[in-house]
Amino acid sequence: MKKRQLLTAAVLCAAFLAGGTTALAADNSAIHSGVYVDGIDLSGMTRTEALDALNSYVDEMGEETLTLHIGDNELTPTLGELGLISTNEDEILEEAVQLGKTGNIIRRYKDRKDLEHENKNYQLTWALDGELVTDYVNNQCKKFDQEAVDATLKREGGSFRIVDGQTGIVLDADSSITLITDFIENEWDHTNGSLDLPVETDYPRGTAEELSKVKDVLGTFTTSYSTSGAARCQNIATGTAHINGTVLYPGDTFSAYEAVSPFSEANGYAMAGSYLNGKVVDSLGGGICQVSTTLYNAVLRAELEVTERSNHSMIVTYVEPADDAAIAGTYKDLKFKNTLDAPVYIEGVTSGKQVTFTIYGQETRPSNRTLKFESVTLSTTEPGVQIIADAGQPIGYITRESAHKGVVAELYKHVYVGGKEESVTKVNKSNYKATPRTITVGIAGDPDLSNELQAAIATQDEATVNATLASCVARMQ
């Protein structure tokens, strides 16, 4: 009896296994019924169909929005704009396809039976493209930044008026990027979301108490441009206006180039003479160096710290040698620092073809202390004359460019207390190159006359050239 029962059980087991094997082998390509991903039913789908379904779902999720509040402003990008991706889509798809198809026959049978009683719902994990989030925060969210406006001064009718500062807000970009990415990775519920991005209050500098200290003349200087043409006058007035009204708080550094540039018609400049490679050429903003030179001398008398200054390549006529300060592109600039304990105010005025800069602040120097600046010429180089033949101009043509003598000079600062000299300090040493007086003579025309002129030019003697040119012109008539 016992042997018969064992035999029956064995037969039934074999039949069960045979039937199970047949069922398991029925359709090995389709995903089993009851398999879901984020609630999407993948039952009966092939791998390709399931992949398409998941990709469509990811695209659909990319249309969800994330409202970003920046102070009183808001932006609503789609998650697709921020580069939404599923980080485990491939892994989940592989598990869904293989569920009930891997492992031994008992394991496969159990997985299938489990699906008959309860669906298997896989969960996707999500992330954003870090580069896209960073770009969006920096280029879109940051545009709502409102930097603080420092309290400042206005000079009206010979007195100062305090203008209150304005508080600003600045987005904390790094924290915002982290907040957005963490929200999607850990808190997002697959619907539209909303976040308050962190902003910081940007407080203005300056109080009425600080600015009320600005009332004393610390240094002033004036130069004349009485022989300048209209364009150069315009440039000096424009550059002065760009600097006028500047307030420097303690520790601030001022760049004359940054204040007066760009040199364009839109910024108020015209074509006028300037130095370039030993020659005088027309350029936008020509004459601006007289502005920086005048300011330089006012700064020296206010005894602010000059951190950068360059002399001109050639001597200028409106100040003594070593008294100048050139501006040329970004490689020659006048920079100085407010090393005082109170703010300073820079006033620039043009009137009667004179430019004046005055530095106002809080005077702390003794009333019996005075300054004197002395230009000392160490050596000079005579420029000479250079006569050039120009085959592109006809005989009779002649132009003359003025010469500049070479100078090596030093500027000294003398300090007097009670009329007695207390110290002498060298401020700078400046080297100005010599450029010859250039005479250009046209030689195009009759070959014999041209040869005669070239021979005269070869002597580099001005009197000989003048006489020969006069003779040639007379014979041409």
GROMACS .gro file of C-alpha atoms in nm:
model
  477
    1MET     CA    1   0.000   0.000   0.000
    2LYS     CA    2   0.282   0.242   0.096
    3LYS     CA    3   0.476   0.169  -0.223
    4ARG     CA    4   0.165   0.238  -0.430
    5GLN     CA    5   0.120   0.583  -0.265
    6LEU     CA    6   0.483   0.683  -0.331
    7LEU     CA    7   0.450   0.579  -0.692
    8THR     CA    8   0.133   0.785  -0.732
    9ALA     CA    9   0.300   1.094  -0.581
   10ALA     CA   10   0.599   1.057  -0.809
   11VAL     CA   11   0.377   1.032  -1.112
   12LEU     CA   12   0.178   1.339  -1.011
   13CYS     CA   13   0.495   1.537  -0.945
   14ALA     CA   14   0.635   1.443  -1.280
   15ALA     CA   15   0.312   1.541  -1.445
   16PHE     CA   16   0.312   1.873  -1.260
   17LEU     CA   17   0.666   1.948  -1.357
   18ALA     CA   18   0.602   1.852  -1.713
   19GLY     CA   19   0.295   2.073  -1.727
   20GLY     CA   20   0.481   2.358  -1.560
   21THR     CA   21   0.770   2.332  -1.802
   22THR     CA   22   0.531   2.341  -2.091
   23ALA     CA   23   0.360   2.650  -1.948
   24LEU     CA   24   0.691   2.826  -1.875
   25ALA     CA   25   0.803   2.770  -2.226
   26ALA     CA   26   0.480   2.898  -2.376
   27ASP     CA   27   0.596   3.257  -2.441
   28ASN     CA   28   0.947   3.348  -2.332
   29SER     CA   29   0.962   3.682  -2.524
   30ALA     CA   30   0.674   3.878  -2.371
   31ILE     CA   31   0.672   4.038  -2.026
   32HIS     CA   32   0.447   3.847  -1.791
   33SER     CA   33   0.108   3.976  -1.690
   34GLY     CA   34   0.106   4.186  -1.374
   35VAL     CA   35   0.441   4.363  -1.431
   36TYR     CA   36   0.428   4.742  -1.392
   37VAL     CA   37   0.683   5.026  -1.383
   38ASP     CA   38   0.569   5.341  -1.200
   39GLY     CA   39   0.212   5.223  -1.258
   40ILE     CA   40   0.261   5.161  -1.630
   41ASP     CA   41   0.128   4.816  -1.729
   42LEU     CA   42   0.394   4.632  -1.930
   43SER     CA   43   0.198   4.304  -1.940
   44GLY     CA   44   0.246   4.115  -2.266
   45MET     CA   45   0.490   4.367  -2.413
   46THR     CA   46   0.815   4.276  -2.583
   47ARG     CA   47   1.136   4.439  -2.467
   48THR     CA   48   1.116   4.692  -2.752
   49GLU     CA   49   0.753   4.777  -2.678
   50ALA     CA   50   0.829   4.817  -2.309
   51LEU     CA   51   1.128   5.041  -2.384
   52ASP     CA   52   0.912   5.262  -2.605
   53ALA     CA   53   0.649   5.281  -2.332
   54LEU     CA   54   0.906   5.381  -2.070
   55ASN     CA   55   1.067   5.640  -2.298
   56SER     CA   56   0.726   5.793  -2.364
   57TYR     CA   57   0.664   5.801  -1.991
   58VAL     CA   58   0.996   5.975  -1.924
   59ASP     CA   59   0.913   6.230  -2.195
   60GLU     CA   60   0.572   6.281  -2.037
   61MET     CA   61   0.731   6.340  -1.697
   62GLY     CA   62   0.960   6.595  -1.864
   63GLU     CA   63   0.652   6.807  -1.936
   64GLU     CA   64   0.585   6.846  -1.564
   65THR     CA   65   0.693   7.184  -1.429
   66LEU     CA   66   0.888   7.308  -1.130
   67THR     CA   67   0.793   7.655  -1.011
   68LEU     CA   68   1.094   7.837  -0.871
   69HIS     CA   69   1.026   8.132  -0.641
   70ILE     CA   70   1.305   8.392  -0.628
   71GLY     CA   71   1.196   8.658  -0.384
   72ASP     CA   72   0.885   8.814  -0.538
   73ASN     CA   73   0.964   8.664  -0.878
   74GLU     CA   74   0.906   8.317  -1.016
   75LEU     CA   75   1.006   8.097  -1.308
   76THR     CA   76   0.838   7.776  -1.421
   77PRO     CA   77   1.071   7.558  -1.627
   78THR     CA   78   0.964   7.215  -1.742
   79LEU     CA   79   1.164   6.928  -1.600
   80GLY     CA   80   1.266   6.851  -1.957
   81GLU     CA   81   1.438   7.190  -1.972
   82LEU     CA   82   1.636   7.086  -1.666
   83GLY     CA   83   1.736   6.756  -1.826
   84LEU     CA   84   1.510   6.510  -1.642
   85ILE     CA   85   1.627   6.150  -1.683
   86SER     CA   86   1.555   5.814  -1.524
   87THR     CA   87   1.875   5.679  -1.373
   88ASN     CA   88   1.763   5.315  -1.353
   89GLU     CA   89   1.540   5.270  -1.660
   90ASP     CA   90   1.766   5.011  -1.825
   91GLU     CA   91   1.807   4.814  -1.505
   92ILE     CA   92   1.432   4.812  -1.430
   93LEU     CA   93   1.347   4.712  -1.788
   94GLU     CA   94   1.585   4.418  -1.768
   95GLU     CA   95   1.431   4.301  -1.440
   96ALA     CA   96   1.077   4.336  -1.580
   97VAL     CA   97   1.162   4.137  -1.892
   98GLN     CA   98   1.336   3.861  -1.698
   99LEU     CA   99   1.081   3.826  -1.416
  100GLY     CA  100   0.953   3.467  -1.418
  101LYS     CA  101   1.211   3.364  -1.679
  102THR     CA  102   1.530   3.323  -1.480
  103GLY     CA  103   1.642   3.088  -1.208
  104ASN     CA  104   1.552   2.723  -1.171
  105ILE     CA  105   1.214   2.591  -1.267
  106ILE     CA  106   1.079   2.616  -0.914
  107ARG     CA  107   1.187   2.983  -0.891
  108ARG     CA  108   1.031   3.071  -1.223
  109TYR     CA  109   0.707   2.895  -1.134
  110LYS     CA  110   0.690   3.077  -0.798
  111ASP     CA  111   0.749   3.420  -0.959
  112ARG     CA  112   0.464   3.360  -1.200
  113LYS     CA  113   0.229   3.240  -0.931
  114ASP     CA  114   0.315   3.549  -0.722
  115LEU     CA  115   0.216   3.769  -1.017
  116GLU     CA  116  -0.125   3.601  -1.027
  117HIS     CA  117  -0.188   3.715  -0.670
  118GLU     CA  118  -0.013   4.055  -0.664
  119ASN     CA  119   0.121   4.284  -0.935
  120LYS     CA  120   0.493   4.368  -0.938
  121ASN     CA  121   0.540   4.748  -0.959
  122TYR     CA  122   0.897   4.865  -1.017
  123GLN     CA  123   0.992   5.223  -0.927
  124LEU     CA  124   1.206   5.445  -1.147
  125THR     CA  125   1.458   5.678  -0.989
  126TRP     CA  126   1.505   6.028  -1.126
  127ALA     CA  127   1.774   6.292  -1.166
  128LEU     CA  128   1.841   6.616  -1.352
  129ASP     CA  129   2.125   6.710  -1.584
  130GLY     CA  130   2.362   6.901  -1.354
  131GLU     CA  131   2.498   7.120  -1.634
  132LEU     CA  132   2.150   7.222  -1.751
  133VAL     CA  133   2.040   7.302  -1.395
  134THR     CA  134   2.353   7.512  -1.339
  135ASP     CA  135   2.302   7.699  -1.666
  136TYR     CA  136   1.936   7.765  -1.587
  137VAL     CA  137   2.008   7.895  -1.239
  138ASN     CA  138   2.295   8.119  -1.353
  139ASN     CA  139   2.132   8.249  -1.671
  140GLN     CA  140   1.765   8.266  -1.574
  141CYS     CA  141   1.724   8.270  -1.197
  142LYS     CA  142   2.020   8.503  -1.138
  143LYS     CA  143   1.873   8.768  -1.366
  144PHE     CA  144   1.646   8.869  -1.078
  145ASP     CA  145   1.947   8.963  -0.866
  146GLN     CA  146   1.930   9.319  -0.742
  147GLU     CA  147   2.265   9.428  -0.610
  148ALA     CA  148   2.262   9.680  -0.332
  149VAL     CA  149   2.312  10.043  -0.429
  150ASP     CA  150   2.554  10.209  -0.191
  151ALA     CA  151   2.463  10.534  -0.023
  152THR     CA  152   2.633  10.816  -0.209
  153LEU     CA  153   2.675  11.191  -0.234
  154LYS     CA  154   2.554  11.456  -0.474
  155ARG     CA  155   2.726  11.791  -0.487
  156GLU     CA  156   2.479  12.069  -0.559
  157GLY     CA  157   2.533  12.442  -0.525
  158GLY     CA  158   2.865  12.396  -0.349
  159SER     CA  159   2.733  12.160  -0.080
  160PHE     CA  160   2.679  11.786  -0.041
  161ARG     CA  161   2.349  11.601  -0.030
  162ILE     CA  162   2.337  11.243   0.100
  163VAL     CA  163   2.153  10.992  -0.119
  164ASP     CA  164   2.038  10.685   0.076
  165GLY     CA  165   2.142  10.340  -0.040
  166GLN     CA  166   1.909  10.063  -0.151
  167THR     CA  167   1.903   9.707  -0.019
  168GLY     CA  168   1.928   9.431  -0.278
  169ILE     CA  169   1.873   9.056  -0.299
  170VAL     CA  170   2.113   8.804  -0.448
  171LEU     CA  171   2.030   8.442  -0.527
  172ASP     CA  172   2.252   8.181  -0.363
  173ALA     CA  173   2.323   7.992  -0.685
  174ASP     CA  174   2.514   7.697  -0.538
  175SER     CA  175   2.252   7.626  -0.272
  176SER     CA  176   1.973   7.665  -0.530
  177ILE     CA  177   2.133   7.410  -0.762
  178THR     CA  178   2.164   7.162  -0.476
  179LEU     CA  179   1.806   7.225  -0.362
  180ILE     CA  180   1.661   7.164  -0.710
  181THR     CA  181   1.856   6.846  -0.777
  182ASP     CA  182   1.790   6.701  -0.430
  183PHE     CA  183   1.417   6.770  -0.463
  184ILE     CA  184   1.387   6.572  -0.786
  185GLU     CA  185   1.602   6.285  -0.660
  186ASN     CA  186   1.441   6.248  -0.318
  187GLU     CA  187   1.106   6.428  -0.285
  188TRP     CA  188   0.942   6.464  -0.625
  189ASP     CA  189   0.600   6.292  -0.649
  190HIS     CA  190   0.580   6.293  -1.032
  191THR     CA  191   0.358   6.603  -1.044
  192ASN     CA  192   0.424   6.973  -1.081
  193GLY     CA  193   0.648   7.095  -0.799
  194SER     CA  194   0.734   7.423  -0.629
  195LEU     CA  195   1.047   7.547  -0.449
  196ASP     CA  196   1.152   7.865  -0.274
  197LEU     CA  197   1.510   7.929  -0.379
  198PRO     CA  198   1.742   8.077  -0.116
  199VAL     CA  199   1.822   8.446  -0.155
  200GLU     CA  200   2.057   8.659   0.048
  201THR     CA  201   2.003   9.021   0.142
  202ASP     CA  202   2.268   9.248  -0.008
  203TYR     CA  203   2.310   9.546   0.221
  204PRO     CA  204   2.435   9.880   0.088
  205ARG     CA  205   2.746  10.046   0.217
  206GLY     CA  206   2.745  10.388   0.373
  207THR     CA  207   2.556  10.569   0.643
  208ALA     CA  208   2.464  10.931   0.687
  209GLU     CA  209   2.719  10.948   0.967
  210GLU     CA  210   2.999  10.820   0.743
  211LEU     CA  211   2.916  11.039   0.445
  212SER     CA  212   2.870  11.351   0.655
  213LYS     CA  213   3.245  11.340   0.719
  214VAL     CA  214   3.310  11.428   0.355
  215LYS     CA  215   3.341  11.806   0.363
  216ASP     CA  216   3.710  11.901   0.334
  217VAL     CA  217   3.924  11.956   0.025
  218LEU     CA  218   4.204  11.701   0.043
  219GLY     CA  219   4.361  11.777  -0.294
  220THR     CA  220   4.285  11.973  -0.610
  221PHE     CA  221   4.458  12.035  -0.944
  222THR     CA  222   4.383  12.220  -1.268
  223THR     CA  223   4.526  12.197  -1.620
  224SER     CA  224   4.452  12.405  -1.929
  225TYR     CA  225   4.360  12.291  -2.279
  226SER     CA  226   4.319  12.640  -2.427
  227THR     CA  227   4.477  12.546  -2.762
  228SER     CA  228   4.269  12.231  -2.813
  229GLY     CA  229   4.020  12.189  -3.095
  230ALA     CA  230   3.652  12.113  -3.050
  231ALA     CA  231   3.688  11.733  -3.065
  232ARG     CA  232   3.961  11.722  -2.800
  233CYS     CA  233   3.760  11.959  -2.580
  234GLN     CA  234   3.461  11.727  -2.615
  235ASN     CA  235   3.667  11.425  -2.509
  236ILE     CA  236   3.806  11.600  -2.201
  237ALA     CA  237   3.457  11.710  -2.097
  238THR     CA  238   3.317  11.359  -2.156
  239GLY     CA  239   3.590  11.181  -1.961
  240THR     CA  240   3.564  11.428  -1.674
  241ALA     CA  241   3.187  11.381  -1.655
  242HIS     CA  242   3.229  11.001  -1.635
  243ILE     CA  243   3.450  11.041  -1.326
  244ASN     CA  244   3.268  11.328  -1.158
  245GLY     CA  245   3.062  11.224  -0.857
  246THR     CA  246   3.255  10.905  -0.777
  247VAL     CA  247   3.248  10.805  -0.410
  248LEU     CA  248   3.521  10.573  -0.284
  249TYR     CA  249   3.473  10.400   0.047
  250PRO     CA  250   3.774  10.302   0.260
  251GLY     CA  251   3.964  10.025   0.082
  252ASP     CA  252   3.808  10.091  -0.262
  253THR     CA  253   4.036  10.104  -0.566
  254PHE     CA  254   3.956  10.334  -0.858
  255SER     CA  255   4.050  10.263  -1.221
  256ALA     CA  256   4.046  10.565  -1.450
  257TYR     CA  257   4.033  10.342  -1.758
  258GLU     CA  258   3.724  10.156  -1.633
  259ALA     CA  259   3.555  10.483  -1.543
  260VAL     CA  260   3.602  10.657  -1.880
  261SER     CA  261   3.579  10.365  -2.125
  262PRO     CA  262   3.461  10.248  -2.372
  263PHE     CA  263   3.599  10.499  -2.618
  264SER     CA  264   3.310  10.516  -2.862
  265GLU     CA  265   3.084  10.776  -3.016
  266ALA     CA  266   2.794  10.629  -2.820
  267ASN     CA  267   2.987  10.701  -2.499
  268GLY     CA  268   3.039  11.063  -2.598
  269TYR     CA  269   3.382  11.059  -2.762
  270ALA     CA  270   3.509  11.209  -3.088
  271MET     CA  271   3.820  11.163  -3.304
  272ALA     CA  272   4.115  11.369  -3.180
  273GLY     CA  273   4.493  11.347  -3.161
  274SER     CA  274   4.665  11.090  -2.942
  275TYR     CA  275   5.009  10.929  -2.918
  276LEU     CA  276   5.071  10.599  -3.099
  277ASN     CA  277   5.412  10.447  -3.178
  278GLY     CA  278   5.591  10.780  -3.161
  279LYS     CA  279   5.337  10.963  -3.375
  280VAL     CA  280   5.030  11.177  -3.322
  281VAL     CA  281   4.726  11.003  -3.473
  282ASP     CA  282   4.353  11.063  -3.452
  283SER     CA  283   4.160  10.820  -3.233
  284LEU     CA  284   3.831  10.811  -3.046
  285GLY     CA  285   3.888  10.970  -2.707
  286GLY     CA  286   4.206  11.154  -2.801
  287GLY     CA  287   4.293  11.389  -2.513
  288ILE     CA  288   4.161  11.160  -2.240
  289CYS     CA  289   4.510  11.142  -2.088
  290GLN     CA  290   4.479  11.506  -1.982
  291VAL     CA  291   4.183  11.396  -1.771
  292SER     CA  292   4.379  11.115  -1.602
  293THR     CA  293   4.682  11.342  -1.560
  294THR     CA  294   4.480  11.614  -1.386
  295LEU     CA  295   4.317  11.353  -1.162
  296TYR     CA  296   4.659  11.202  -1.083
  297ASN     CA  297   4.787  11.532  -0.950
  298ALA     CA  298   4.476  11.584  -0.735
  299VAL     CA  299   4.519  11.232  -0.594
  300LEU     CA  300   4.885  11.300  -0.510
  301ARG     CA  301   4.785  11.610  -0.316
  302ALA     CA  302   4.510  11.418  -0.134
  303GLU     CA  303   4.779  11.161  -0.049
  304LEU     CA  304   4.575  10.861  -0.157
  305GLU     CA  305   4.776  10.552  -0.253
  306VAL     CA  306   4.857  10.538  -0.624
  307THR     CA  307   4.876  10.169  -0.718
  308GLU     CA  308   4.930  10.202  -1.094
  309ARG     CA  309   5.055  10.487  -1.312
  310SER     CA  310   5.242  10.516  -1.641
  311ASN     CA  311   5.395  10.814  -1.816
  312HIS     CA  312   5.328  10.896  -2.180
  313SER     CA  313   5.558  10.762  -2.449
  314MET     CA  314   5.637  11.123  -2.545
  315ILE     CA  315   5.643  11.444  -2.346
  316VAL     CA  316   5.318  11.639  -2.298
  317THR     CA  317   5.287  12.014  -2.271
  318TYR     CA  318   5.011  12.064  -2.014
  319VAL     CA  319   5.216  11.947  -1.711
  320GLU     CA  320   5.582  11.920  -1.618
  321PRO     CA  321   5.772  11.598  -1.697
  322ALA     CA  322   5.682  11.312  -1.455
  323ASP     CA  323   5.358  11.490  -1.360
  324ASP     CA  324   5.151  11.298  -1.616
  325ALA     CA  325   4.946  10.976  -1.607
  326ALA     CA  326   4.864  10.805  -1.938
  327ILE     CA  327   4.575  10.578  -2.034
  328ALA     CA  328   4.631  10.333  -2.320
  329GLY     CA  329   4.403  10.033  -2.363
  330THR     CA  330   4.425   9.811  -2.058
  331TYR     CA  331   4.805   9.817  -2.035
  332LYS     CA  332   4.835  10.177  -1.915
  333ASP     CA  333   4.595  10.287  -1.644
  334LEU     CA  334   4.575  10.518  -1.347
  335LYS     CA  335   4.464  10.332  -1.035
  336PHE     CA  336   4.455  10.451  -0.678
  337LYS     CA  337   4.318  10.330  -0.345
  338ASN     CA  338   4.130  10.508  -0.070
  339THR     CA  339   4.353  10.428   0.225
  340LEU     CA  340   4.176  10.673   0.455
  341ASP     CA  341   3.928  10.594   0.731
  342ALA     CA  342   3.643  10.785   0.567
  343PRO     CA  343   3.489  10.799   0.217
  344VAL     CA  344   3.618  11.040  -0.045
  345TYR     CA  345   3.428  11.219  -0.320
  346ILE     CA  346   3.580  11.302  -0.661
  347GLU     CA  347   3.459  11.619  -0.830
  348GLY     CA  348   3.552  11.687  -1.192
  349VAL     CA  349   3.471  12.015  -1.364
  350THR     CA  350   3.549  12.159  -1.709
  351SER     CA  351   3.509  12.532  -1.765
  352GLY     CA  352   3.683  12.792  -1.980
  353LYS     CA  353   3.901  12.522  -2.141
  354GLN     CA  354   4.033  12.419  -1.801
  355VAL     CA  355   3.977  12.088  -1.624
  356THR     CA  356   3.984  12.065  -1.246
  357PHE     CA  357   3.965  11.764  -1.017
  358THR     CA  358   3.906  11.802  -0.645
  359ILE     CA  359   3.916  11.522  -0.388
  360TYR     CA  360   3.688  11.580  -0.087
  361GLY     CA  361   3.703  11.385   0.237
  362GLN     CA  362   3.775  11.421   0.607
  363GLU     CA  363   4.091  11.620   0.670
  364THR     CA  364   4.304  11.464   0.944
  365ARG     CA  365   4.640  11.617   0.851
  366PRO     CA  366   4.776  11.901   1.067
  367SER     CA  367   4.677  12.247   0.944
  368ASN     CA  368   5.042  12.358   0.934
  369ARG     CA  369   5.144  12.068   0.710
  370THR     CA  370   5.186  12.151   0.339
  371LEU     CA  371   5.302  11.970   0.026
  372LYS     CA  372   5.507  12.067  -0.276
  373PHE     CA  373   5.570  11.854  -0.584
  374GLU     CA  374   5.885  11.912  -0.786
  375SER     CA  375   5.967  11.787  -1.136
  376VAL     CA  376   6.340  11.733  -1.184
  377THR     CA  377   6.478  11.674  -1.534
  378LEU     CA  378   6.775  11.438  -1.530
  379SER     CA  379   6.858  11.441  -1.902
  380THR     CA  380   6.728  11.550  -2.241
  381THR     CA  381   6.775  11.419  -2.593
  382GLU     CA  382   6.735  11.646  -2.892
  383PRO     CA  383   6.496  11.499  -3.145
  384GLY     CA  384   6.660  11.605  -3.471
  385VAL     CA  385   6.495  11.610  -3.812
  386GLN     CA  386   6.390  11.322  -4.038
  387ILE     CA  387   6.311  11.391  -4.404
  388ILE     CA  388   6.115  11.123  -4.591
  389ALA     CA  389   6.047  11.084  -4.963
  390ASP     CA  390   5.689  10.991  -5.053
  391ALA     CA  391   5.653  10.842  -5.401
  392GLY     CA  392   5.276  10.850  -5.361
  393GLN     CA  393   5.261  11.228  -5.350
  394PRO     CA  394   5.341  11.475  -5.632
  395ILE     CA  395   5.640  11.706  -5.641
  396GLY     CA  396   5.545  12.017  -5.444
  397TYR     CA  397   5.376  11.821  -5.163
  398ILE     CA  398   5.532  11.869  -4.819
  399THR     CA  399   5.407  11.809  -4.463
  400ARG     CA  400   5.577  11.867  -4.128
  401GLU     CA  401   5.511  11.690  -3.796
  402SER     CA  402   5.637  11.849  -3.476
  403ALA     CA  403   5.924  11.698  -3.281
  404HIS     CA  404   5.931  11.576  -2.922
  405LYS     CA  405   6.253  11.591  -2.727
  406GLY     CA  406   6.352  11.295  -2.515
  407VAL     CA  407   6.339  11.351  -2.139
  408VAL     CA  408   6.424  11.151  -1.829
  409ALA     CA  409   6.265  11.309  -1.524
  410GLU     CA  410   6.172  11.237  -1.164
  411LEU     CA  411   5.890  11.372  -0.950
  412TYR     CA  412   5.957  11.450  -0.584
  413LYS     CA  413   5.718  11.513  -0.297
  414HIS     CA  414   5.829  11.766  -0.034
  415VAL     CA  415   5.648  11.774   0.300
  416TYR     CA  416   5.664  12.088   0.514
  417VAL     CA  417   5.542  12.129   0.872
  418GLY     CA  418   5.528  12.482   1.003
  419GLY     CA  419   5.725  12.597   0.700
  420LYS     CA  420   6.011  12.354   0.766
  421GLU     CA  421   6.086  12.071   0.526
  422GLU     CA  422   6.028  11.742   0.702
  423SER     CA  423   6.079  11.492   0.419
  424VAL     CA  424   6.150  11.447   0.048
  425THR     CA  425   6.020  11.139  -0.134
  426LYS     CA  426   6.064  11.033  -0.495
  427VAL     CA  427   5.720  10.972  -0.643
  428ASN     CA  428   5.818  10.834  -0.983
  429LYS     CA  429   6.080  10.826  -1.256
  430SER     CA  430   5.961  10.879  -1.612
  431ASN     CA  431   6.134  10.823  -1.944
  432TYR     CA  432   5.999  10.997  -2.256
  433LYS     CA  433   6.147  10.901  -2.591
  434ALA     CA  434   6.263  11.151  -2.850
  435THR     CA  435   6.080  11.164  -3.182
  436PRO     CA  436   6.224  11.368  -3.469
  437ARG     CA  437   6.051  11.647  -3.652
  438THR     CA  438   5.931  11.458  -3.958
  439ILE     CA  439   5.918  11.624  -4.300
  440THR     CA  440   5.749  11.429  -4.579
  441VAL     CA  441   5.823  11.538  -4.937
  442GLY     CA  442   5.638  11.423  -5.248
  443ILE     CA  443   5.861  11.303  -5.536
  444ALA     CA  444   5.612  11.175  -5.796
  445GLY     CA  445   5.647  11.347  -6.133
  446ASP     CA  446   5.924  11.436  -6.377
  447PRO     CA  447   6.202  11.174  -6.336
  448ASP     CA  448   6.484  11.430  -6.349
  449LEU     CA  449   6.321  11.654  -6.090
  450SER     CA  450   6.236  11.349  -5.879
  451ASN     CA  451   6.600  11.234  -5.883
  452GLU     CA  452   6.713  11.584  -5.790
  453LEU     CA  453   6.473  11.593  -5.496
  454GLN     CA  454   6.576  11.246  -5.375
  455ALA     CA  455   6.939  11.354  -5.378
  456ALA     CA  456   6.851  11.656  -5.164
  457ILE     CA  457   6.647  11.439  -4.926
  458ALA     CA  458   6.945  11.204  -4.889
  459THR     CA  459   7.143  11.491  -4.730
  460GLN     CA  460   6.880  11.512  -4.451
  461ASP     CA  461   6.946  11.886  -4.451
  462GLU     CA  462   6.624  12.085  -4.429
  463ALA     CA  463   6.761  12.398  -4.595
  464THR     CA  464   6.890  12.197  -4.891
  465VAL     CA  465   6.557  12.018  -4.933
  466ASN     CA  466   6.359  12.344  -4.913
  467ALA     CA  467   6.577  12.512  -5.174
  468THR     CA  468   6.568  12.213  -5.409
  469LEU     CA  469   6.191  12.177  -5.375
  470ALA     CA  470   6.138  12.545  -5.452
  471SER     CA  471   6.359  12.516  -5.761
  472CYS     CA  472   6.176  12.205  -5.886
  473VAL     CA  473   5.834  12.364  -5.841
  474ALA     CA  474   5.947  12.676  -6.027
  475ARG     CA  475   6.072  12.473  -6.322
  476MET     CA  476   5.743  12.282  -6.339
  477GLN     CA  477   5.546  12.602  -6.400
   0.00000   0.00000   0.00000
